[in-house]
Short mmCIF file of C-alpha atoms in Angstrom, two decimals:
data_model
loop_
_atom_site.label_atom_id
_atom_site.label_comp_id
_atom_site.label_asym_id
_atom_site.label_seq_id
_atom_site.Cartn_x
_atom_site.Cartn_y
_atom_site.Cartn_z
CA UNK Q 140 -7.40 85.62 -114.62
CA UNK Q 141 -7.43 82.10 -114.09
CA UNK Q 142 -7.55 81.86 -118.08
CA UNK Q 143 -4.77 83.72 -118.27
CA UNK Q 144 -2.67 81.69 -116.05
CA UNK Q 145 -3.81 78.71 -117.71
CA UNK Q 146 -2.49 79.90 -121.22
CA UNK Q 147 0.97 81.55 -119.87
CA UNK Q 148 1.52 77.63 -118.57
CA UNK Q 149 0.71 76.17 -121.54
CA UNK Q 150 3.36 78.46 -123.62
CA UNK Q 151 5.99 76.28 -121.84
CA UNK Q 152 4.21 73.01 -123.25
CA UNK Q 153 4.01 75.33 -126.84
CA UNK Q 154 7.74 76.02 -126.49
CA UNK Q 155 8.72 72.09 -126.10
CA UNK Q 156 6.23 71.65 -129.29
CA UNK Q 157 7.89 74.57 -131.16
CA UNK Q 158 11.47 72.87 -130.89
CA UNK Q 159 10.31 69.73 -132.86
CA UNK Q 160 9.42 71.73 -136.14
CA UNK Q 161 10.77 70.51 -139.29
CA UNK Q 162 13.46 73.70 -139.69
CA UNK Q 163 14.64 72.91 -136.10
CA UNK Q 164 15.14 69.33 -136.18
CA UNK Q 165 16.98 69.84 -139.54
CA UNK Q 166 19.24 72.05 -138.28
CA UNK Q 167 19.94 70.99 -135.12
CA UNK Q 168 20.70 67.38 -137.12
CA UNK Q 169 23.51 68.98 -138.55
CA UNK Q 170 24.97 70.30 -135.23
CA UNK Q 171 24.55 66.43 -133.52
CA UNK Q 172 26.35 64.55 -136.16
CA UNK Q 173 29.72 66.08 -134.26
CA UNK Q 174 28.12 65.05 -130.83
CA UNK Q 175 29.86 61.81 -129.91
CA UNK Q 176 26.96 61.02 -127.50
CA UNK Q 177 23.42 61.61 -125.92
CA UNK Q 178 25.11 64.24 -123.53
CA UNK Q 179 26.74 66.14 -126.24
CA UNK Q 180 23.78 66.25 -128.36
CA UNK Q 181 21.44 67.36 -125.34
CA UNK Q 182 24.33 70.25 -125.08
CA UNK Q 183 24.29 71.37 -128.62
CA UNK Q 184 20.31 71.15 -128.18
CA UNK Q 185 20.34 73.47 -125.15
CA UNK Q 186 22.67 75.83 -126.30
CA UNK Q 187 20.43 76.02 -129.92
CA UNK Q 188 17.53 76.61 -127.75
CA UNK Q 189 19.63 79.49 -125.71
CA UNK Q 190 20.27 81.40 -128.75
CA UNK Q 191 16.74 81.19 -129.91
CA UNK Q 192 14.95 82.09 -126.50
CA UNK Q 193 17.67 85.07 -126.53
CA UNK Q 194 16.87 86.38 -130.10
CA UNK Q 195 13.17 85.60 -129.80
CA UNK Q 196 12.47 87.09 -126.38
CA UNK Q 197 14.38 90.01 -127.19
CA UNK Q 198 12.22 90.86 -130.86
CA UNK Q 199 9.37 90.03 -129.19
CA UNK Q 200 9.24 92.13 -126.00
CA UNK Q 201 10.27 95.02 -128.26
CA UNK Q 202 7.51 94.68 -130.69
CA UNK Q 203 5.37 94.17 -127.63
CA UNK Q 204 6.10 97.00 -125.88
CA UNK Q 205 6.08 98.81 -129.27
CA UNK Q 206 2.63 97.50 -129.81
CA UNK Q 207 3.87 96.64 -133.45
CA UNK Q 208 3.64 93.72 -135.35
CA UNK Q 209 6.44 92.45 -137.76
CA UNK Q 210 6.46 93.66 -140.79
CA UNK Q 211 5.74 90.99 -143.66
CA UNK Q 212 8.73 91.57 -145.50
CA UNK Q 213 10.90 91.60 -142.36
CA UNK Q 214 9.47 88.24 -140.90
CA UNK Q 215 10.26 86.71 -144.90
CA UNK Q 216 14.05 88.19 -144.54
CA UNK Q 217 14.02 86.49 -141.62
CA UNK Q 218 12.78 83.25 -142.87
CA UNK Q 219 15.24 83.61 -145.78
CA UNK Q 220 18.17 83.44 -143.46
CA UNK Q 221 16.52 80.12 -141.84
CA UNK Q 222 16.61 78.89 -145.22
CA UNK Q 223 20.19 80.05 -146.29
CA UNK Q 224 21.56 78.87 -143.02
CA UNK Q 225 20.20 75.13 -143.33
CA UNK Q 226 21.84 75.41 -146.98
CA UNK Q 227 24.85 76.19 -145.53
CA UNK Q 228 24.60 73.97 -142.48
CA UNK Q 229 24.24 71.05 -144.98
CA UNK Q 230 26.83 71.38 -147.39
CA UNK Q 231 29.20 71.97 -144.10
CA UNK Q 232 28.38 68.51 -143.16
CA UNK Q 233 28.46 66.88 -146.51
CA UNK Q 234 32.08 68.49 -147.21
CA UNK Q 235 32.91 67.26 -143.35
CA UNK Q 236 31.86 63.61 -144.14
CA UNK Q 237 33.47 63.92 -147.33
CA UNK Q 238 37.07 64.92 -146.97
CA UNK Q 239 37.20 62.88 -143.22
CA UNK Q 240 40.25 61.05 -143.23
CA UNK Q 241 39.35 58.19 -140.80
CA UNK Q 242 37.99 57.68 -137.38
CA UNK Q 243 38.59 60.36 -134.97
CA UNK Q 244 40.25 60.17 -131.42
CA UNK Q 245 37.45 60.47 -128.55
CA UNK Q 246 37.41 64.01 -127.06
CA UNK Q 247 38.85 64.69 -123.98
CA UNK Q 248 37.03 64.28 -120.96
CA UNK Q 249 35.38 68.19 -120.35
CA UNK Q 250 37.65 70.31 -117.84
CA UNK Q 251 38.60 74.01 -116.84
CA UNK Q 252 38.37 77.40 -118.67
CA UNK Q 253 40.46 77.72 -122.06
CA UNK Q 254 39.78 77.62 -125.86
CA UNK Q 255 41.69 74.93 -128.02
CA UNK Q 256 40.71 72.65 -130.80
CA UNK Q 257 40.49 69.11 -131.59
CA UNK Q 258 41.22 67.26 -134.72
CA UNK Q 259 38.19 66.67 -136.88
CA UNK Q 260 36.10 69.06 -134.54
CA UNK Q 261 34.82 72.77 -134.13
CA UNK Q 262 37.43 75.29 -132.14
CA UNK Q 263 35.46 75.15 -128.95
CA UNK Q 264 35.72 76.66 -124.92
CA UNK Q 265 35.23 74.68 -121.97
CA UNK Q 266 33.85 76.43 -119.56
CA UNK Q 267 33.27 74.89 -116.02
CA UNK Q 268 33.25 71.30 -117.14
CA UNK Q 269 30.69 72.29 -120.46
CA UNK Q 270 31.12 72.77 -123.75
CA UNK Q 271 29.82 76.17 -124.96
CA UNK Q 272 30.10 75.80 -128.95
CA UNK Q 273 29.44 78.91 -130.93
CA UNK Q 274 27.66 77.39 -133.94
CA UNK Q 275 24.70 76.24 -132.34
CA UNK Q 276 24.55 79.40 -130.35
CA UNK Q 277 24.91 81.31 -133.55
CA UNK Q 278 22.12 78.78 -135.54
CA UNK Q 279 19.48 79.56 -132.67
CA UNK Q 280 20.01 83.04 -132.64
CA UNK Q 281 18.66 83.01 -136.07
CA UNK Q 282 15.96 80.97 -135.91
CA UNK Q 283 14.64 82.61 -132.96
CA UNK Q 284 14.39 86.14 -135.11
CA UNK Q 285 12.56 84.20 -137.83
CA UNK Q 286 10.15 83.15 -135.05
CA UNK Q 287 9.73 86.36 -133.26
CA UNK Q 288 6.81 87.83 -135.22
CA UNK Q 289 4.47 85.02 -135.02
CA UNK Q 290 5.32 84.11 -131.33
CA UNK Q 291 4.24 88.33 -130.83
CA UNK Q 292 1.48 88.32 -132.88
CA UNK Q 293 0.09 84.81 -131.04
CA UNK Q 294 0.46 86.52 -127.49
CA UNK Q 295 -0.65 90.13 -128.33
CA UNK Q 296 -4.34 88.33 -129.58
CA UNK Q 297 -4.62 86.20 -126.51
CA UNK Q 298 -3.44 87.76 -123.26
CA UNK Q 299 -4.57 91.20 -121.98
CA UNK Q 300 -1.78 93.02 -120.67
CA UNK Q 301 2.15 93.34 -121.36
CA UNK Q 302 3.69 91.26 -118.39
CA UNK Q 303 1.35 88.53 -118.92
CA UNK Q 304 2.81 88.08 -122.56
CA UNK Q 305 6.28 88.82 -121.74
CA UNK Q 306 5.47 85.37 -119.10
CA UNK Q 307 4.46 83.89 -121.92
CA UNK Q 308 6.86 84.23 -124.66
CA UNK Q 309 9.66 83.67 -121.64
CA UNK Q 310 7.98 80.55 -120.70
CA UNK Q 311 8.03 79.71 -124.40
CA UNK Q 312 11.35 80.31 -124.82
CA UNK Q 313 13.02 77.81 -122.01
CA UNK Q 314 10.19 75.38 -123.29
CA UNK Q 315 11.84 75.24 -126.68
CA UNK Q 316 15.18 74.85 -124.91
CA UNK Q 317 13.73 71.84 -122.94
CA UNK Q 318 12.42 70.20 -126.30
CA UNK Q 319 15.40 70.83 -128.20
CA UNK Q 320 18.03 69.56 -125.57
CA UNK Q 321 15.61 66.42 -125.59
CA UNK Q 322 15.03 66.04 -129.01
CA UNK Q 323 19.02 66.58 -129.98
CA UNK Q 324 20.05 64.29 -127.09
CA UNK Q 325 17.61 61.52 -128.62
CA UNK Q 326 19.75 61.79 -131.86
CA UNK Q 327 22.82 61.48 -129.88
CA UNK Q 328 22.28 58.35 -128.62
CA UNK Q 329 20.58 57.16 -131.78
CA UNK Q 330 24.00 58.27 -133.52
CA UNK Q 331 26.21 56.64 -131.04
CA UNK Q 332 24.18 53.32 -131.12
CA UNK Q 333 23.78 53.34 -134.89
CA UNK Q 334 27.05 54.80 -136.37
CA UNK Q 335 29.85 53.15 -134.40
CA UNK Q 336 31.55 52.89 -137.74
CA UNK Q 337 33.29 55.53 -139.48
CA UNK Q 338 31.54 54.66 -142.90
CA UNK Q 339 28.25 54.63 -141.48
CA UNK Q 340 28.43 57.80 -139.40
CA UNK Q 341 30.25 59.47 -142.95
CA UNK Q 342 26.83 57.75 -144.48
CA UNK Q 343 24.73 59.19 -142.14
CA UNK Q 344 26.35 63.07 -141.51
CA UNK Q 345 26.12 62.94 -145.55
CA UNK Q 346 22.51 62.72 -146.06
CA UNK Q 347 21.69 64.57 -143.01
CA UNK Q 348 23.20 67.20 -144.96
CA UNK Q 349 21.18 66.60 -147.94
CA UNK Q 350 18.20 66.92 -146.25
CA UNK Q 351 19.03 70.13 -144.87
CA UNK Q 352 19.99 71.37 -148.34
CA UNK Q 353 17.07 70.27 -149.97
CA UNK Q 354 14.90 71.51 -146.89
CA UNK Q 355 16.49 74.74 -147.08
CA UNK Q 356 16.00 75.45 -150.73
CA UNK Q 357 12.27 74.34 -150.59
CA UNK Q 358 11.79 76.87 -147.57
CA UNK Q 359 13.43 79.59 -149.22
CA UNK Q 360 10.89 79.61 -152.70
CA UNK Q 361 7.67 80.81 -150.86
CA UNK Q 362 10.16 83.51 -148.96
CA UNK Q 363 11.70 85.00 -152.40
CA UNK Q 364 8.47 85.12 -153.47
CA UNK Q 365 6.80 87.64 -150.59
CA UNK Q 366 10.40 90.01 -150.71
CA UNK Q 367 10.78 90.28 -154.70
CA UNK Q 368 6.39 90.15 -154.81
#
């Protein structure tokens, strides 16, 4: 029993791990060059890791209670939209960085209830003094599916019964929110401290976006290759 305690802790440490993958940190790089600071970025962060805890607990406690496993082919579909979505993500950024007429006013400081836009930024809803921003939402919820199979598969071989590895993957989940709210508000700050000029942030949102591109193409060949097999 005491095991088992020991490893339902230690999917919270897993979690915080999980959040500084390659896929994640690309993506979530894409979201944080429109954070202005290290609070924004921790936001976008925590709202990426709310979409994936969502979309990954759900999966997983249905193939758990299921007893199933992911199929092969579904986990690679799964990848595959990882992979299309960091394409995407990228080429958003680089068109952003391209076509950006100057330096942007500041936002405005975070109040009330009610959806508006700013110039240069996502349409957006403040909501009690925080900024709940559907893209990352939407870019968590989808890598959370593409992690749902392994996460199941990794908790149905080492706990012994169904609560225990719902714990688990829960304690997993708000793990990977931690580390991604941490690891997005670090590149806030680095961003604020490093691209106070408009050229250098355009600089730095532009090859950001490369990388993603490039990261996303290079994740998609093994994928193609188990669907189309």
């Amino acid at each position: 029993m005491t095991g088992s305690l020991t490893g339902i802790l230690l999917g919270l440490l897993v979690g915080v791990r999980h959040a500084f993958e390659p896929d994640h940190l690309t993506a979530v790089s894409t979201l944080v060059t429109e954070a202005r600071d290290g609070r924004r970025g921790a936001l976008l962060g925590a709202i990426w890791g709310l979409g994936h805890t969502t979309s990954l607990v759900v999966v997983a406690m249905v193939l758990l209670i299921a007893g199933a496993r992911l199929p092969a082919h579904v986990a690679a579909a799964f990848e595959l939209a990882v992979a299309a979505m960091l394409v995407l993500l990228g080429a958003r950024v680089i068109a952003l960085a391209i076509r950006s007429p100057g330096d942007e006013p500041a936002p405005p400081p975070l109040r009330g209830l009610f959806a508006h836009a700013h110039p240069g930024a996502a349409s957006h809803v403040h909501i009690a003094g925080r900024i709940v921003v559907w893209r990352p939402l939407v870019v968590g919820l989808i890598h959370g599916l593409a992690g749902s199979g392994a996460l199941t598969a990794l908790a149905l071989a080492e706990l012994p019964s169904t609560l225990l590895r719902i714990l688990y993957i829960t304690l997993f989940g708000l793990g990977s929110v931690a580390g991604m709210a941490i690891a997005s508000g670090i590149a806030g700050v680095s961003l604020q401290a490093t691209a106070r000029h408009h050229k250098t942030r355009r600089t730095l949102s532009a090859a950001t976006g490369a990388v993603s591109i490039t990261a996303g193409l290079l994740w998609s060949i093994p994928m193609v290759h188990v669907l189309f097999a």
